[in-house]
mmCIF file of C-alpha atoms and ligand atoms in Angstrom:
data_model
loop_
_atom_site.group_PDB
_atom_site.id
_atom_site.type_symbol
_atom_site.label_atom_id
_atom_site.label_comp_id
_atom_site.label_asym_id
_atom_site.label_seq_id
_atom_site.Cartn_x
_atom_site.Cartn_y
_atom_site.Cartn_z
ATOM 1 C CA MET A 23 23.386 152.534 146.048
ATOM 2 C CA LYS A 24 25.964 149.876 145.294
ATOM 3 C CA ILE A 25 29.247 150.095 147.242
ATOM 4 C CA VAL A 26 32.506 148.880 145.718
ATOM 5 C CA LEU A 27 35.871 148.573 147.431
ATOM 6 C CA GLN A 28 38.788 148.127 145.063
ATOM 7 C CA ASN A 29 42.081 146.928 146.539
ATOM 8 C CA VAL A 30 41.645 149.152 149.573
ATOM 9 C CA THR A 31 44.548 149.162 152.021
ATOM 10 C CA LYS A 32 44.877 151.255 155.180
ATOM 11 C CA LYS A 33 48.139 151.455 157.087
ATOM 12 C CA PHE A 34 48.817 153.248 160.343
ATOM 13 C CA PRO A 35 52.293 154.097 161.647
ATOM 14 C CA SER A 36 53.133 151.755 164.493
ATOM 15 C CA ARG A 37 52.734 153.289 167.923
ATOM 16 C CA SER A 38 54.864 150.675 169.665
ATOM 17 C CA LYS A 39 58.398 151.693 170.593
ATOM 18 C CA GLY A 40 61.080 150.065 168.496
ATOM 19 C CA VAL A 41 58.585 148.781 165.928
ATOM 20 C CA ARG A 42 59.090 150.510 162.606
ATOM 21 C CA GLU A 43 56.654 148.499 160.546
ATOM 22 C CA ASP A 44 53.271 150.012 159.867
ATOM 23 C CA VAL A 45 50.124 148.424 161.214
ATOM 24 C CA VAL A 46 48.117 147.212 158.239
ATOM 25 C CA ALA A 47 44.581 147.597 159.559
ATOM 26 C CA VAL A 48 42.986 146.712 156.222
ATOM 27 C CA ARG A 49 44.885 144.827 153.544
ATOM 28 C CA ASP A 50 43.823 144.814 149.913
ATOM 29 C CA PHE A 51 40.062 144.706 150.451
ATOM 30 C CA SER A 52 37.981 144.145 147.344
ATOM 31 C CA PHE A 53 34.293 143.499 147.592
ATOM 32 C CA GLU A 54 30.966 144.787 146.420
ATOM 33 C CA VAL A 55 27.812 145.460 148.413
ATOM 34 C CA PRO A 56 24.861 145.153 146.023
ATOM 35 C CA ASP A 57 22.305 147.960 146.087
ATOM 36 C CA GLY A 58 19.825 147.705 148.934
ATOM 37 C CA GLN A 59 21.552 144.870 150.752
ATOM 38 C CA LEU A 60 22.756 144.535 154.312
ATOM 39 C CA ILE A 61 26.289 143.252 154.600
ATOM 40 C CA GLY A 62 27.840 142.142 157.883
ATOM 41 C CA LEU A 63 31.534 142.723 158.551
ATOM 42 C CA LEU A 64 32.507 140.063 161.035
ATOM 43 C CA GLY A 65 35.715 139.309 162.853
ATOM 44 C CA PRO A 66 37.456 139.460 166.227
ATOM 45 C CA SER A 67 38.433 142.727 167.846
ATOM 46 C CA GLY A 68 41.262 144.482 165.994
ATOM 47 C CA CYS A 69 40.652 142.831 162.619
ATOM 48 C CA GLY A 70 39.916 146.131 160.866
ATOM 49 C CA LYS A 71 36.130 146.422 160.971
ATOM 50 C CA SER A 72 35.906 149.978 162.301
ATOM 51 C CA THR A 73 38.710 151.076 159.999
ATOM 52 C CA THR A 74 36.727 149.759 157.032
ATOM 53 C CA LEU A 75 33.674 151.740 158.143
ATOM 54 C CA ASN A 76 35.758 154.877 158.670
ATOM 55 C CA LEU A 77 37.110 154.508 155.148
ATOM 56 C CA LEU A 78 33.599 154.072 153.777
ATOM 57 C CA CYS A 79 32.277 157.159 155.518
ATOM 58 C CA GLY A 80 35.329 159.283 154.747
ATOM 59 C CA LEU A 81 36.606 159.842 158.283
ATOM 60 C CA GLN A 82 39.828 158.232 157.067
ATOM 61 C CA LYS A 83 41.459 158.026 153.649
ATOM 62 C CA PRO A 84 42.813 154.733 152.293
ATOM 63 C CA THR A 85 46.573 154.401 151.894
ATOM 64 C CA SER A 86 45.840 152.877 148.495
ATOM 65 C CA GLY A 87 42.845 151.608 146.561
ATOM 66 C CA ARG A 88 39.514 153.151 145.642
ATOM 67 C CA ILE A 89 35.959 153.286 146.939
ATOM 68 C CA PHE A 90 32.880 153.737 144.754
ATOM 69 C CA PHE A 91 29.284 154.558 145.659
ATOM 70 C CA GLY A 92 27.386 153.517 142.559
ATOM 71 C CA ASP A 93 29.524 154.823 139.694
ATOM 72 C CA ASP A 94 30.948 157.720 141.740
ATOM 73 C CA ASP A 95 34.529 157.422 142.904
ATOM 74 C CA VAL A 96 34.220 158.780 146.466
ATOM 75 C CA THR A 97 37.781 157.957 147.561
ATOM 76 C CA ALA A 98 38.748 161.623 147.886
ATOM 77 C CA LEU A 99 35.294 162.949 148.785
ATOM 78 C CA PRO A 100 35.008 164.460 152.280
ATOM 79 C CA ALA A 101 32.725 162.696 154.750
ATOM 80 C CA GLU A 102 30.002 165.341 154.743
ATOM 81 C CA LYS A 103 29.566 165.031 150.960
ATOM 82 C CA ARG A 104 29.228 161.255 150.894
ATOM 83 C CA GLY A 105 25.655 161.004 152.061
ATOM 84 C CA VAL A 106 26.309 158.379 154.709
ATOM 85 C CA GLY A 107 24.570 157.843 158.024
ATOM 86 C CA PHE A 108 26.798 156.516 160.791
ATOM 87 C CA VAL A 109 25.765 154.873 164.057
ATOM 88 C CA PHE A 110 28.509 154.370 166.618
ATOM 89 C CA GLN A 111 28.664 151.756 169.329
ATOM 90 C CA SER A 112 28.508 154.491 171.975
ATOM 91 C CA TYR A 113 25.441 156.194 170.351
ATOM 92 C CA ALA A 114 27.202 159.569 170.758
ATOM 93 C CA LEU A 115 23.977 161.464 171.447
ATOM 94 C CA TYR A 116 24.184 165.081 172.619
ATOM 95 C CA PRO A 117 23.188 164.865 176.294
ATOM 96 C CA HIS A 118 21.942 168.453 176.595
ATOM 97 C CA LEU A 119 19.639 168.186 173.565
ATOM 98 C CA THR A 120 16.212 166.549 173.466
ATOM 99 C CA VAL A 121 15.520 163.548 171.277
ATOM 100 C CA LEU A 122 13.941 165.830 168.673
ATOM 101 C CA GLN A 123 16.921 168.199 168.723
ATOM 102 C CA ASN A 124 19.332 165.275 168.429
ATOM 103 C CA ILE A 125 17.531 163.957 165.362
ATOM 104 C CA LEU A 126 17.245 167.451 163.878
ATOM 105 C CA PHE A 127 20.949 168.095 164.325
ATOM 106 C CA PRO A 128 22.203 166.782 160.944
ATOM 107 C CA LEU A 129 19.493 168.806 159.183
ATOM 108 C CA GLU A 130 20.291 172.002 161.097
ATOM 109 C CA ASN A 131 23.838 171.666 159.841
ATOM 110 C CA LEU A 132 22.842 171.778 156.181
ATOM 111 C CA LYS A 133 23.911 174.972 154.504
ATOM 112 C CA GLY A 134 22.849 177.011 151.481
ATOM 113 C CA LYS A 135 20.486 175.433 149.001
ATOM 114 C CA ASP A 136 20.319 172.180 150.963
ATOM 115 C CA ARG A 137 18.824 173.939 153.973
ATOM 116 C CA LEU A 138 15.215 173.035 154.664
ATOM 117 C CA SER A 139 12.495 175.109 156.261
ATOM 118 C CA LYS A 140 11.867 174.593 159.988
ATOM 119 C CA GLU A 141 8.615 172.813 159.161
ATOM 120 C CA ALA A 142 10.222 170.463 156.618
ATOM 121 C CA MET A 143 13.004 169.616 159.093
ATOM 122 C CA ARG A 144 10.472 168.762 161.779
ATOM 123 C CA GLU A 145 8.543 166.607 159.389
ATOM 124 C CA LYS A 146 11.651 164.658 158.418
ATOM 125 C CA ALA A 147 12.685 164.249 162.048
ATOM 126 C CA TYR A 148 9.268 162.823 162.937
ATOM 127 C CA GLU A 149 9.351 160.558 159.909
ATOM 128 C CA ALA A 150 12.700 159.101 161.036
ATOM 129 C CA ALA A 151 11.463 158.830 164.627
ATOM 130 C CA ARG A 152 8.340 156.947 163.561
ATOM 131 C CA LEU A 153 10.489 154.514 161.601
ATOM 132 C CA VAL A 154 12.314 153.522 164.787
ATOM 133 C CA GLN A 155 9.217 153.973 166.955
ATOM 134 C CA ILE A 156 10.388 156.711 169.278
ATOM 135 C CA ASP A 157 8.068 159.491 168.101
ATOM 136 C CA GLU A 158 6.432 159.529 171.550
ATOM 137 C CA LEU A 159 9.717 160.387 173.244
ATOM 138 C CA MET A 160 10.710 163.473 171.292
ATOM 139 C CA ASP A 161 10.869 165.869 174.258
ATOM 140 C CA ARG A 162 13.010 163.675 176.495
ATOM 141 C CA LYS A 163 16.721 164.007 177.080
ATOM 142 C CA PRO A 164 18.982 161.002 176.342
ATOM 143 C CA SER A 165 19.503 160.414 180.092
ATOM 144 C CA GLU A 166 15.758 159.797 180.402
ATOM 145 C CA LEU A 167 15.870 156.933 177.892
ATOM 146 C CA SER A 168 16.791 153.264 178.137
ATOM 147 C CA GLY A 169 19.831 151.984 176.235
ATOM 148 C CA GLY A 170 17.645 150.537 173.509
ATOM 149 C CA GLN A 171 15.746 153.814 173.119
ATOM 150 C CA GLN A 172 18.994 155.769 172.929
ATOM 151 C CA GLN A 173 20.198 153.442 170.217
ATOM 152 C CA ARG A 174 16.989 154.071 168.259
ATOM 153 C CA VAL A 175 17.558 157.813 168.524
ATOM 154 C CA ALA A 176 21.049 157.317 167.121
ATOM 155 C CA ILE A 177 19.596 155.318 164.237
ATOM 156 C CA ALA A 178 16.914 157.940 163.589
ATOM 157 C CA ARG A 179 19.576 160.625 163.548
ATOM 158 C CA ALA A 180 21.578 158.599 161.022
ATOM 159 C CA LEU A 181 18.497 158.110 158.847
ATOM 160 C CA VAL A 182 17.058 161.634 158.930
ATOM 161 C CA LYS A 183 18.998 162.833 155.888
ATOM 162 C CA ARG A 184 17.963 159.711 153.978
ATOM 163 C CA PRO A 185 21.559 158.619 153.508
ATOM 164 C CA ARG A 186 22.708 156.698 150.443
ATOM 165 C CA VAL A 187 24.563 154.347 152.734
ATOM 166 C CA LEU A 188 24.029 153.401 156.374
ATOM 167 C CA LEU A 189 27.029 152.348 158.455
ATOM 168 C CA LEU A 190 26.556 150.691 161.839
ATOM 169 C CA ASP A 191 29.568 150.011 164.069
ATOM 170 C CA GLU A 192 28.742 147.359 166.683
ATOM 171 C CA PRO A 193 25.432 149.119 167.337
ATOM 172 C CA LEU A 194 24.053 146.515 169.719
ATOM 173 C CA SER A 195 26.972 145.763 172.005
ATOM 174 C CA ASN A 196 25.799 148.078 174.790
ATOM 175 C CA LEU A 197 22.394 146.412 175.027
ATOM 176 C CA ASP A 198 21.383 143.479 177.189
ATOM 177 C CA ALA A 199 20.749 140.122 175.519
ATOM 178 C CA ARG A 200 16.999 140.388 175.035
ATOM 179 C CA LEU A 201 17.120 143.953 173.781
ATOM 180 C CA ARG A 202 19.969 143.048 171.467
ATOM 181 C CA LEU A 203 17.809 140.421 169.814
ATOM 182 C CA GLN A 204 14.864 142.789 169.494
ATOM 183 C CA THR A 205 16.918 145.697 168.197
ATOM 184 C CA ARG A 206 18.703 143.627 165.591
ATOM 185 C CA GLU A 207 15.361 142.557 164.165
ATOM 186 C CA GLU A 208 14.329 146.192 164.249
ATOM 187 C CA ILE A 209 17.418 147.185 162.289
ATOM 188 C CA ARG A 210 16.636 144.495 159.750
ATOM 189 C CA ARG A 211 13.062 145.738 159.388
ATOM 190 C CA ILE A 212 14.152 149.360 158.989
ATOM 191 C CA GLN A 213 16.761 148.353 156.441
ATOM 192 C CA ARG A 214 14.185 146.372 154.438
ATOM 193 C CA GLU A 215 11.707 149.259 154.586
ATOM 194 C CA THR A 216 14.158 151.945 153.551
ATOM 195 C CA LYS A 217 16.221 149.711 151.224
ATOM 196 C CA ILE A 218 19.308 151.719 152.193
ATOM 197 C CA THR A 219 22.514 149.836 151.445
ATOM 198 C CA THR A 220 23.861 149.021 154.898
ATOM 199 C CA VAL A 221 27.171 147.860 156.331
ATOM 200 C CA PHE A 222 26.800 146.359 159.786
ATOM 201 C CA VAL A 223 29.883 145.666 161.887
ATOM 202 C CA THR A 224 29.975 143.123 164.686
ATOM 203 C CA HIS A 225 32.286 140.639 166.393
ATOM 204 C CA ASP A 226 29.255 138.474 167.214
ATOM 205 C CA GLN A 227 28.869 135.759 164.607
ATOM 206 C CA GLU A 228 25.312 134.941 165.550
ATOM 207 C CA GLU A 229 24.301 138.562 165.141
ATOM 208 C CA ALA A 230 25.976 138.831 161.736
ATOM 209 C CA MET A 231 24.556 135.525 160.549
ATOM 210 C CA SER A 232 21.006 136.390 161.558
ATOM 211 C CA ILE A 233 20.720 139.834 160.027
ATOM 212 C CA SER A 234 23.025 139.929 156.980
ATOM 213 C CA ASP A 235 22.319 139.190 153.335
ATOM 214 C CA MET A 236 26.027 138.589 153.039
ATOM 215 C CA ILE A 237 28.888 138.376 155.503
ATOM 216 C CA VAL A 238 32.544 139.292 155.146
ATOM 217 C CA VAL A 239 34.668 137.330 157.605
ATOM 218 C CA MET A 240 37.890 139.138 158.491
ATOM 219 C CA LYS A 241 41.021 138.311 160.443
ATOM 220 C CA SER A 242 43.999 140.636 161.109
ATOM 221 C CA GLY A 243 43.033 143.020 158.319
ATOM 222 C CA VAL A 244 42.613 140.273 155.743
ATOM 223 C CA ILE A 245 39.321 139.102 154.246
ATOM 224 C CA GLN A 246 38.927 135.389 154.817
ATOM 225 C CA GLN A 247 35.627 134.696 153.109
ATOM 226 C CA ILE A 248 32.614 136.466 151.626
ATOM 227 C CA GLY A 249 29.233 134.874 151.100
ATOM 228 C CA LYS A 250 25.705 134.306 152.294
ATOM 229 C CA PRO A 251 25.760 133.377 155.984
ATOM 230 C CA GLN A 252 24.547 129.827 155.441
ATOM 231 C CA GLU A 253 26.971 129.245 152.557
ATOM 232 C CA VAL A 254 29.916 130.353 154.660
ATOM 233 C CA TYR A 255 28.762 128.192 157.564
ATOM 234 C CA ASP A 256 28.338 125.163 155.300
ATOM 235 C CA ASN A 257 31.519 125.767 153.312
ATOM 236 C CA PRO A 258 34.192 127.508 155.384
ATOM 237 C CA VAL A 259 37.402 128.082 153.399
ATOM 238 C CA ASN A 260 39.676 127.579 156.375
ATOM 239 C CA LEU A 261 39.877 126.550 160.003
ATOM 240 C CA PHE A 262 39.573 130.136 161.272
ATOM 241 C CA VAL A 263 36.238 130.680 159.526
ATOM 242 C CA ALA A 264 34.968 127.262 160.600
ATOM 243 C CA LYS A 265 35.823 128.043 164.225
ATOM 244 C CA PHE A 266 34.485 131.592 164.137
ATOM 245 C CA LEU A 267 30.977 130.643 162.991
ATOM 246 C CA GLY A 268 28.550 128.491 164.915
ATOM 247 C CA THR A 269 27.161 127.994 168.424
ATOM 248 C CA PRO A 270 28.078 125.686 169.976
ATOM 249 C CA PRO A 271 31.396 125.991 168.153
ATOM 250 C CA ILE A 272 32.759 123.408 165.756
ATOM 251 C CA ASN A 273 34.641 120.512 167.364
ATOM 252 C CA VAL A 274 38.246 120.401 166.192
ATOM 253 C CA PHE A 275 40.265 117.190 166.258
ATOM 254 C CA SER A 276 43.852 116.465 165.467
ATOM 255 C CA GLY A 277 43.623 113.769 162.815
ATOM 256 C CA ARG A 278 45.377 112.199 159.872
ATOM 257 C CA ILE A 279 44.738 110.670 156.513
ATOM 258 C CA ASP A 280 45.959 107.120 156.288
ATOM 259 C CA GLY A 281 45.392 104.990 153.196
ATOM 260 C CA GLY A 282 42.259 106.881 152.146
ATOM 261 C CA ARG A 283 40.770 106.808 155.625
ATOM 262 C CA LEU A 284 40.273 109.750 157.926
ATOM 263 C CA MET A 285 41.644 108.793 161.342
ATOM 264 C CA ILE A 286 40.913 110.393 164.714
ATOM 265 C CA GLY A 287 43.161 108.698 167.246
ATOM 266 C CA GLY A 288 42.841 105.007 166.415
ATOM 267 C CA ASP A 289 39.340 105.380 164.925
ATOM 268 C CA ALA A 290 38.808 105.390 161.153
ATOM 269 C CA VAL A 291 35.885 107.823 161.062
ATOM 270 C CA LEU A 292 35.318 108.356 157.335
ATOM 271 C CA ALA A 293 36.487 106.962 153.993
ATOM 272 C CA VAL A 294 38.182 109.776 152.073
ATOM 273 C CA PRO A 295 39.503 108.126 148.913
ATOM 274 C CA GLY A 296 42.081 110.044 146.897
ATOM 275 C CA LEU A 297 43.571 112.143 149.706
ATOM 276 C CA ASP A 298 47.308 111.818 150.359
ATOM 277 C CA ASP A 299 48.508 110.530 153.700
ATOM 278 C CA GLN A 300 49.110 113.546 155.954
ATOM 279 C CA GLU A 301 48.408 115.114 159.335
ATOM 280 C CA VAL A 302 45.257 117.259 159.274
ATOM 281 C CA TRP A 303 42.783 119.178 161.392
ATOM 282 C CA VAL A 304 39.290 117.740 161.415
ATOM 283 C CA GLY A 305 36.307 119.986 162.175
ATOM 284 C CA VAL A 306 32.968 118.412 163.039
ATOM 285 C CA ARG A 307 29.890 120.606 163.450
ATOM 286 C CA PRO A 308 27.872 119.755 166.587
ATOM 287 C CA GLU A 309 24.999 118.596 164.351
ATOM 288 C CA GLY A 310 27.367 116.304 162.404
ATOM 289 C CA PHE A 311 27.497 113.591 165.082
ATOM 290 C CA VAL A 312 25.047 110.711 164.870
ATOM 291 C CA LEU A 313 24.584 108.542 167.971
ATOM 292 C CA ASP A 314 25.417 105.055 166.770
ATOM 293 C CA ASP A 315 26.350 102.064 168.966
ATOM 294 C CA ASN A 316 28.374 100.718 166.046
ATOM 295 C CA GLY A 317 29.808 104.137 165.060
ATOM 296 C CA PRO A 318 33.554 104.438 164.503
ATOM 297 C CA LEU A 319 34.279 107.429 166.763
ATOM 298 C CA CYS A 320 34.520 106.515 170.412
ATOM 299 C CA CYS A 321 34.438 109.286 173.042
ATOM 300 C CA ASN A 322 34.319 109.414 176.824
ATOM 301 C CA PHE A 323 30.812 110.255 177.904
ATOM 302 C CA SER A 324 30.540 113.246 180.271
ATOM 303 C CA GLY A 325 26.838 114.055 180.374
ATOM 304 C CA VAL A 326 23.826 115.495 178.647
ATOM 305 C CA GLU A 327 22.898 119.174 178.405
ATOM 306 C CA VAL A 328 19.378 120.261 177.580
ATOM 307 C CA MET A 329 19.207 123.753 176.122
ATOM 308 C CA GLY A 330 15.597 124.490 175.287
ATOM 309 C CA ARG A 331 14.817 122.389 172.253
ATOM 310 C CA ASP A 332 18.333 121.044 171.736
ATOM 311 C CA ILE A 333 20.004 118.192 173.515
ATOM 312 C CA SER A 334 23.794 118.147 173.571
ATOM 313 C CA VAL A 335 25.726 115.023 174.337
ATOM 314 C CA VAL A 336 28.899 116.181 176.036
ATOM 315 C CA SER A 337 31.979 113.993 175.774
ATOM 316 C CA THR A 338 35.748 114.137 175.558
ATOM 317 C CA ASN A 339 38.342 112.659 173.270
ATOM 318 C CA ALA A 340 42.124 112.893 173.628
ATOM 319 C CA ALA A 341 42.441 114.070 170.003
ATOM 320 C CA CYS A 342 39.954 116.926 170.412
ATOM 321 C CA GLU A 343 41.187 120.503 170.824
ATOM 322 C CA ASN A 344 37.950 121.632 172.495
ATOM 323 C CA ALA A 345 37.729 121.095 176.240
ATOM 324 C CA ALA A 346 34.473 119.232 175.624
ATOM 325 C CA ILE A 347 32.849 117.844 172.506
ATOM 326 C CA ARG A 348 29.277 118.978 172.047
ATOM 327 C CA ALA A 349 27.106 116.840 169.793
ATOM 328 C CA ILE A 350 23.597 118.147 169.148
ATOM 329 C CA ILE A 351 21.125 115.336 168.769
ATOM 330 C CA SER A 352 17.398 115.220 168.209
ATOM 331 C CA ALA A 353 15.164 115.394 171.257
ATOM 332 C CA GLU A 354 13.767 111.925 170.565
ATOM 333 C CA SER A 355 17.159 110.207 170.804
ATOM 334 C CA ARG A 356 17.839 108.039 173.803
ATOM 335 C CA VAL A 357 21.160 108.348 175.529
ATOM 336 C CA ASP A 358 22.347 105.662 177.892
ATOM 337 C CA THR A 359 23.751 107.814 180.680
ATOM 338 C CA GLN A 360 25.147 104.788 182.534
ATOM 339 C CA LYS A 361 27.795 104.065 179.918
ATOM 340 C CA LYS A 362 31.324 105.417 180.186
ATOM 341 C CA THR A 363 31.730 105.840 176.446
ATOM 342 C CA VAL A 364 29.571 107.072 173.613
ATOM 343 C CA ARG A 365 29.975 106.142 169.941
ATOM 344 C CA PHE A 366 29.203 108.293 166.954
ATOM 345 C CA SER A 367 29.193 108.006 163.219
ATOM 346 C CA LEU A 368 29.765 111.271 161.367
ATOM 347 C CA ASN A 369 27.669 113.003 158.738
ATOM 348 C CA PRO A 370 30.281 113.707 156.026
ATOM 349 C CA GLY A 371 28.552 116.960 154.978
ATOM 350 C CA LYS A 372 29.265 118.336 158.447
ATOM 351 C CA VAL A 373 32.903 117.266 158.549
ATOM 352 C CA PHE A 374 35.667 119.543 157.255
ATOM 353 C CA ILE A 375 39.299 118.628 156.762
ATOM 354 C CA PHE A 376 41.998 121.312 156.969
ATOM 355 C CA ASP A 377 45.681 121.387 156.078
ATOM 356 C CA ARG A 378 47.729 121.099 159.266
ATOM 357 C CA GLU A 379 50.094 123.938 158.272
ATOM 358 C CA THR A 380 48.085 126.417 156.204
ATOM 359 C CA GLU A 381 44.728 125.554 157.840
ATOM 360 C CA ALA A 382 43.112 125.814 154.386
ATOM 361 C CA ARG A 383 40.192 123.523 153.718
ATOM 362 C CA ILE A 384 40.971 120.255 151.918
ATOM 363 C CA PRO A 385 37.953 119.184 149.903
ATOM 364 C CA PHE A 386 37.053 115.507 149.926
ATOM 365 C CA GLU A 387 34.435 113.209 148.547
ATOM 366 C CA SER A 388 33.247 110.696 151.031
ATOM 367 C CA ILE A 389 31.669 107.441 149.952
HETATM 368 P P1 ADP B 421 38.093 146.446 164.881
HETATM 369 O O1 ADP B 421 37.105 147.533 164.670
HETATM 370 O O2 ADP B 421 37.886 145.260 163.997
HETATM 371 O O3 ADP B 421 38.210 146.032 166.309
HETATM 372 P P2 ADP B 421 40.020 148.458 164.070
HETATM 373 O O4 ADP B 421 39.641 148.755 162.664
HETATM 374 O O5 ADP B 421 39.603 149.427 165.098
HETATM 375 O O6 ADP B 421 39.544 146.991 164.456
HETATM 376 O O7 ADP B 421 41.609 148.313 164.151
HETATM 377 C C1 ADP B 421 42.354 147.510 163.278
HETATM 378 C C2 ADP B 421 43.829 147.615 163.597
HETATM 379 O O8 ADP B 421 44.304 148.916 163.271
HETATM 380 C C3 ADP B 421 44.158 147.417 165.054
HETATM 381 O O9 ADP B 421 45.388 146.730 165.134
HETATM 382 C C4 ADP B 421 44.274 148.825 165.593
HETATM 383 O O10 ADP B 421 45.148 148.871 166.688
HETATM 384 C C5 ADP B 421 44.836 149.569 164.408
HETATM 385 N N1 ADP B 421 44.402 150.978 164.356
HETATM 386 C C6 ADP B 421 43.126 151.408 164.212
HETATM 387 N N2 ADP B 421 43.066 152.752 164.176
HETATM 388 C C7 ADP B 421 44.347 153.189 164.341
HETATM 389 C C8 ADP B 421 44.963 154.488 164.394
HETATM 390 N N3 ADP B 421 44.245 155.610 164.273
HETATM 391 N N4 ADP B 421 46.310 154.529 164.559
HETATM 392 C C9 ADP B 421 47.035 153.395 164.670
HETATM 393 N N5 ADP B 421 46.527 152.156 164.612
HETATM 394 C C10 ADP B 421 45.200 152.044 164.460
HETATM 395 MG MG1 MG B 422 35.792 148.414 166.090
#
């Protein structure tokens, strides 16, 4: 089931005293989720992710704009008629019901011709439970389950009616790091198996990047960029997106264009012919630094960090906004830890230039 948002805006009356302007939680959203894909809504807290999900499931109505599931305009359709499964961050399981009863719950609520026989309901509940591998736990109460198991029950409950659309609101944030990793792969597997069009909300860029076919990066209710995770990482449209994606984060320098050269401090780091002289922001991905004794960018050497397979050279530079510059280099590289400074040349494909005022990306061709 394809999902289409057409110029969807959601405003809330301001709750702050003396502020008359509405809060625009979601501003003019237009995007399409192709049938059977998993899309990640990504952005910092308060950017409108949950509101978008609530609009999709029908818990809230847009102030303007329309929502389509396939060719059906569902904008005015009540939540229970939309055929969506919703998983909340808090799981929201019924504590007094067993796992089986929790999963059965949406089916028990079906009325009239939609109502299934007891046997058919049980069968569907077990089918959903097997999908998330909790069919051995059906007689337990939620309090007798681990966080990860509870989350699986919530997913099974969302899947039991075979929804047209699955909506997941920060489903992994209550899990510890290892379980988070495991469960996100699980969600990906289930989504691939069921081919249910899925919208997955998270503030964790790594999570969104690893599981999504496509990501929508949002900030303050405004879509910044939509694309495949790698495309967005490689081609951020603005400084916000560049900073939001990537671990370790992108290194941001205050720089300027001077006579077709990109300058950081006194160092001419790249030739950028054709760009006007101006102040800019320069973003360099950690993998964009190349250790080079004759390289143009000179930084103060702080140390070396080994993180599993990766080696980071940590340094500082007066023009850098980050407290420390992290350059990821190959494990074979030799670093002279006695020196006070370290020199780099830059891989132009990993360097982004942004307008100082608007923070929009300025494309360049390096030679
Ligand atoms: P996210 O899920 O990305 O953290 P939300 O969608 O929950 O963000 O919220 C987006 C913005 O809308 C926030 O500024 C929030 O305070 C505001 N907001 C959300 N729901 C309501 C509401 N029911 N009434 C008023 N403001 C709301
Ligand atoms: Mg939220």
